[in-house]
Amino acid sequence: MNRQVILVTGASAGLGLEIAKRVISTDRFLIVLTARPNSMNRFASSGITEDKNILLRPLDITSADMRRELIAELDEKYGGVDVLINNAGFTFRAVVEDVAEEDRLLQMNTNFRSPMELIRLCLPSMRNKRKGKIINISSVGGQMAMPTMAVYSASKHALEGATESLWYELRPWNIKVTLIQPGFINSKGFEKVRRTDLSQASTEEVNSSYHQHYKNMEDFIERVMKLTPSTSGTVANKVLKVIQAKNPPLRVAGTWDAVLFKLMRRFIPQRIYHGILYNFLPNVHKWGPVKK
């Protein structure tokens, strides 16, 4: 009952799993790991089972009922969540024209609205204790945007804006708020990126207006992710430092390239900055309508 309760969403794979392993290794916390119901078996595959330090709970973060039930249980049995790590999310690869309204709502609901609702449920107990930490996993996509990632970037920009407001709002109760901003990570995460029906069709149809956008961006992102030295473990170490820090900053760069993009945006005039990035897009001279 005296240990801090840490809640990690999307903890069965990738970055969430790496965060879980590092927190578990400290043997100082009661850690609550969640995953979608159909992904719960991944914990056992990773050697993680329930014990006195670990609780495993199914959670589809887009489900209001599941969010309420989980936080109600943690409030009643353990005095509430002390550290909330909003990690669960996904990425749509699609240009704006290939995102239908239902796709847009799903992306925003998963990456922005649901994490904010989870925060809202955790705040009463944090305010009563006059302490707590909220760690939102954002992305360099929350400070800049790339083609074919519009709706994903929009969801992360929204998360960053709301989190910055929270930083001000919660200081009177000594509740710390931090954004972790990873850049490219050496993983097979590019294989898990989802497409909308329209972007899938554009990817497959060689003569579609956006085929070159998808082809070249996908190849480019895959190459960069295979070459970067940063891993999910790199970012997880940053998260653990924030958990342990007395007064963590609002924004923490998760990888070296996140630092680079931040410096570029800050010191290079906008017109030049956007021009540089545009001209570095892979084979951008081939993008656009098919020439007949």
XYZ file of C-alpha atoms in Angstrom:
292
model
C 0.000 0.000 0.000
C 2.997 2.294 0.462
C 4.400 1.637 -2.989
C 3.662 3.868 -5.925
C 1.177 2.462 -8.435
C 2.320 2.785 -12.044
C -0.161 2.211 -14.862
C 1.202 1.524 -18.355
C -1.136 1.254 -21.344
C -0.234 -0.753 -24.440
C 2.355 -2.694 -22.427
C 2.390 -6.065 -24.185
C 4.776 -5.166 -27.013
C 7.204 -2.587 -28.345
C 7.954 0.478 -26.254
C 5.290 -0.359 -23.681
C 6.891 -3.747 -23.019
C 10.344 -2.185 -22.671
C 8.984 0.345 -20.172
C 7.337 -2.495 -18.243
C 10.582 -4.498 -18.041
C 12.542 -1.541 -16.704
C 9.978 -0.639 -14.072
C 9.663 -4.280 -12.998
C 13.455 -4.544 -12.614
C 13.502 -1.775 -9.996
C 11.296 -3.865 -7.660
C 10.046 -0.625 -6.101
C 6.595 -0.198 -7.594
C 3.270 -1.906 -8.045
C 3.001 -1.877 -11.821
C -0.278 -2.330 -13.650
C 0.249 -3.471 -17.231
C -2.572 -3.297 -19.731
C -3.157 -4.500 -23.270
C -6.089 -5.074 -25.542
C -7.976 -8.250 -24.541
C -6.751 -10.161 -27.601
C -3.119 -9.255 -26.803
C -2.991 -10.361 -23.162
C -1.271 -13.637 -24.065
C 1.796 -11.664 -25.127
C 2.733 -11.036 -21.493
C 3.305 -14.734 -20.814
C 5.276 -14.997 -24.047
C 7.554 -12.255 -22.698
C 7.950 -13.979 -19.331
C 5.670 -11.576 -17.440
C 3.082 -13.020 -15.065
C 1.117 -11.585 -12.165
C 2.735 -11.480 -8.723
C 2.825 -9.163 -5.711
C 4.462 -6.450 -7.848
C 2.608 -6.889 -11.130
C -1.035 -6.679 -12.129
C -2.133 -7.573 -15.655
C -5.399 -6.082 -16.877
C -7.177 -6.076 -20.250
C -7.852 -2.583 -21.509
C -9.050 -1.273 -24.816
C -8.331 2.378 -24.117
C -11.120 3.459 -26.471
C -13.677 1.697 -24.234
C -15.173 4.084 -21.676
C -16.486 1.179 -19.580
C -13.111 -0.554 -19.429
C -11.361 2.693 -18.498
C -13.818 3.391 -15.670
C -13.711 -0.173 -14.323
C -9.929 -0.279 -14.232
C -9.436 3.066 -12.481
C -12.268 2.299 -10.038
C -10.496 -0.941 -9.068
C -7.152 0.818 -8.588
C -8.761 3.611 -6.568
C -10.564 1.177 -4.285
C -7.790 -1.361 -3.722
C -4.601 0.671 -4.011
C -5.493 4.307 -3.436
C -5.349 5.276 -7.085
C -2.700 5.650 -9.765
C 0.498 7.511 -8.848
C 2.163 7.416 -12.264
C 0.126 7.156 -15.464
C 2.036 6.294 -18.636
C -0.132 6.793 -21.716
C 1.682 4.670 -24.266
C -1.068 2.869 -26.227
C -1.698 4.144 -29.732
C -1.296 3.401 -33.415
C -0.375 5.074 -36.690
C -2.338 5.483 -39.889
C -0.233 5.997 -43.010
C -2.404 8.071 -45.311
C -2.391 11.402 -47.109
C -5.214 13.750 -46.140
C -7.285 12.874 -49.208
C -7.131 9.185 -48.298
C -8.498 9.600 -44.765
C -12.239 9.113 -44.406
C -14.032 10.645 -41.440
C -14.307 7.299 -39.633
C -10.525 6.814 -39.969
C -9.870 10.318 -38.662
C -12.110 9.771 -35.658
C -10.501 6.402 -34.870
C -7.004 7.893 -34.961
C -7.936 10.870 -32.784
C -9.961 8.717 -30.400
C -7.088 6.304 -29.837
C -4.118 8.677 -29.696
C -5.722 11.740 -28.113
C -9.227 11.496 -26.690
C -8.835 8.187 -24.849
C -5.523 9.087 -23.135
C -7.064 12.369 -21.998
C -10.095 10.540 -20.606
C -7.790 8.171 -18.721
C -5.949 11.175 -17.283
C -9.241 12.711 -16.198
C -10.162 9.543 -14.285
C -6.787 9.413 -12.520
C -6.662 13.058 -11.453
C -9.041 13.049 -8.450
C -6.853 10.629 -6.459
C -3.674 12.453 -7.519
C -5.122 15.785 -6.393
C -6.212 14.298 -3.068
C -2.659 13.020 -2.465
C -1.195 16.265 -3.864
C 1.268 14.334 -5.978
C 1.479 12.223 -9.093
C 3.005 11.973 -12.543
C 1.454 11.848 -15.985
C 3.749 10.705 -18.775
C 2.353 10.906 -22.292
C 4.240 9.155 -25.079
C 4.159 11.563 -27.978
C 6.431 11.638 -31.034
C 8.477 14.005 -33.142
C 5.232 13.867 -35.130
C 3.842 16.037 -32.351
C 6.265 18.854 -33.109
C 6.553 18.464 -36.873
C 4.701 16.604 -39.631
C 5.617 14.349 -42.525
C 3.683 13.574 -45.705
C 1.438 10.480 -45.504
C 1.220 10.927 -41.716
C -1.231 13.834 -41.488
C -3.899 12.402 -39.207
C -1.288 10.737 -36.971
C 0.561 14.035 -36.602
C -2.734 15.772 -35.856
C -3.428 13.332 -33.009
C 0.031 13.889 -31.501
C -0.170 17.678 -31.917
C -3.472 17.550 -30.032
C -1.931 15.424 -27.278
C 0.978 17.838 -26.950
C -1.261 20.894 -26.752
C -3.497 19.400 -24.078
C -0.506 18.113 -22.114
C 1.077 21.554 -22.079
C -2.137 22.977 -20.647
C -2.131 20.242 -18.004
C 1.406 21.195 -17.004
C 0.107 24.596 -15.909
C -3.187 23.382 -14.487
C -1.768 20.702 -12.205
C 1.251 22.465 -10.706
C -0.771 23.677 -7.678
C -1.218 20.012 -6.668
C 2.421 19.030 -7.290
C 1.382 16.759 -10.175
C 4.174 16.510 -12.754
C 3.361 16.277 -16.456
C 5.834 15.141 -19.122
C 5.794 14.442 -22.855
C 8.259 11.881 -24.193
C 9.056 12.594 -27.852
C 10.679 9.623 -29.634
C 11.919 9.964 -33.172
C 12.923 7.029 -35.367
C 13.432 3.753 -33.462
C 15.348 0.735 -34.733
C 12.523 -1.774 -34.860
C 10.017 -3.372 -37.185
C 7.411 -0.831 -36.144
C 7.035 0.222 -39.777
C 5.401 -3.151 -40.401
C 2.672 -2.379 -37.851
C 1.636 0.941 -39.385
C -1.968 0.712 -40.548
C -3.450 1.981 -43.795
C -6.907 3.267 -44.476
C -8.887 1.577 -47.219
C -8.147 4.502 -49.512
C -4.416 4.637 -48.752
C -4.167 0.880 -49.267
C -5.746 1.279 -52.699
C -3.418 4.180 -53.568
C -0.408 2.144 -52.474
C -1.357 -0.795 -54.669
C -2.453 1.192 -57.733
C 0.677 2.275 -59.623
C -1.205 4.961 -61.542
C -2.851 6.541 -58.507
C -2.049 10.177 -57.793
C -0.401 9.340 -54.462
C 1.324 6.063 -55.301
C 4.784 7.668 -55.355
C 4.104 9.403 -52.034
C 3.499 6.066 -50.347
C 6.162 4.059 -52.154
C 8.981 6.472 -51.477
C 8.019 7.408 -47.922
C 7.597 3.765 -46.897
C 10.975 2.791 -48.324
C 12.607 5.829 -46.714
C 11.123 5.222 -43.253
C 12.054 1.530 -43.363
C 15.668 2.370 -44.230
C 15.975 4.988 -41.486
C 14.418 2.739 -38.849
C 16.869 -0.038 -39.699
C 19.875 2.308 -39.525
C 19.166 4.428 -36.446
C 21.011 3.400 -33.258
C 18.019 4.333 -31.081
C 15.840 1.481 -29.832
C 12.689 1.086 -27.760
C 15.063 0.490 -24.857
C 16.615 3.912 -25.436
C 13.220 5.570 -25.024
C 12.219 3.319 -22.107
C 15.330 4.454 -20.227
C 14.205 8.060 -20.648
C 10.767 7.156 -19.279
C 12.316 5.469 -16.229
C 14.408 8.579 -15.533
C 11.241 10.695 -15.616
C 9.530 8.313 -13.191
C 12.459 8.626 -10.798
C 13.037 12.380 -11.244
C 11.812 14.763 -8.577
C 10.977 17.532 -11.017
C 11.001 16.268 -14.630
C 10.648 18.712 -17.552
C 7.544 19.088 -19.690
C 9.251 17.731 -22.816
C 11.904 15.026 -23.067
C 13.470 14.016 -26.392
C 13.341 10.237 -26.629
C 16.005 9.820 -29.328
C 18.917 11.773 -30.807
C 17.033 12.747 -33.962
C 14.233 14.228 -31.863
C 16.848 16.639 -30.487
C 18.038 17.427 -34.022
C 14.530 18.196 -35.327
C 13.840 20.376 -32.287
C 16.992 22.427 -32.878
C 16.268 22.766 -36.593
C 12.749 24.006 -35.933
C 13.933 26.461 -33.305
C 16.879 28.042 -35.112
C 16.148 27.793 -38.844
C 13.669 30.314 -40.341
C 10.406 28.543 -41.156
C 10.485 29.054 -44.899
C 14.016 27.673 -45.130
C 13.243 24.867 -42.678
C 10.259 23.626 -44.675
C 12.173 24.023 -47.937
C 15.042 21.899 -46.609
C 12.726 19.139 -45.448
C 10.746 19.162 -48.695
C 13.854 18.835 -50.821
C 15.111 15.974 -48.666
C 11.936 13.954 -49.218
C 12.873 10.751 -51.099
C 12.528 11.106 -54.889
C 10.136 14.011 -54.402
C 10.604 14.986 -58.061
C 8.621 11.838 -58.961
C 5.638 12.722 -56.774
C 2.415 14.011 -58.216
C 0.245 13.112 -61.192
C 1.417 10.365 -63.498
C 2.866 11.845 -66.676
C 1.288 10.548 -69.872
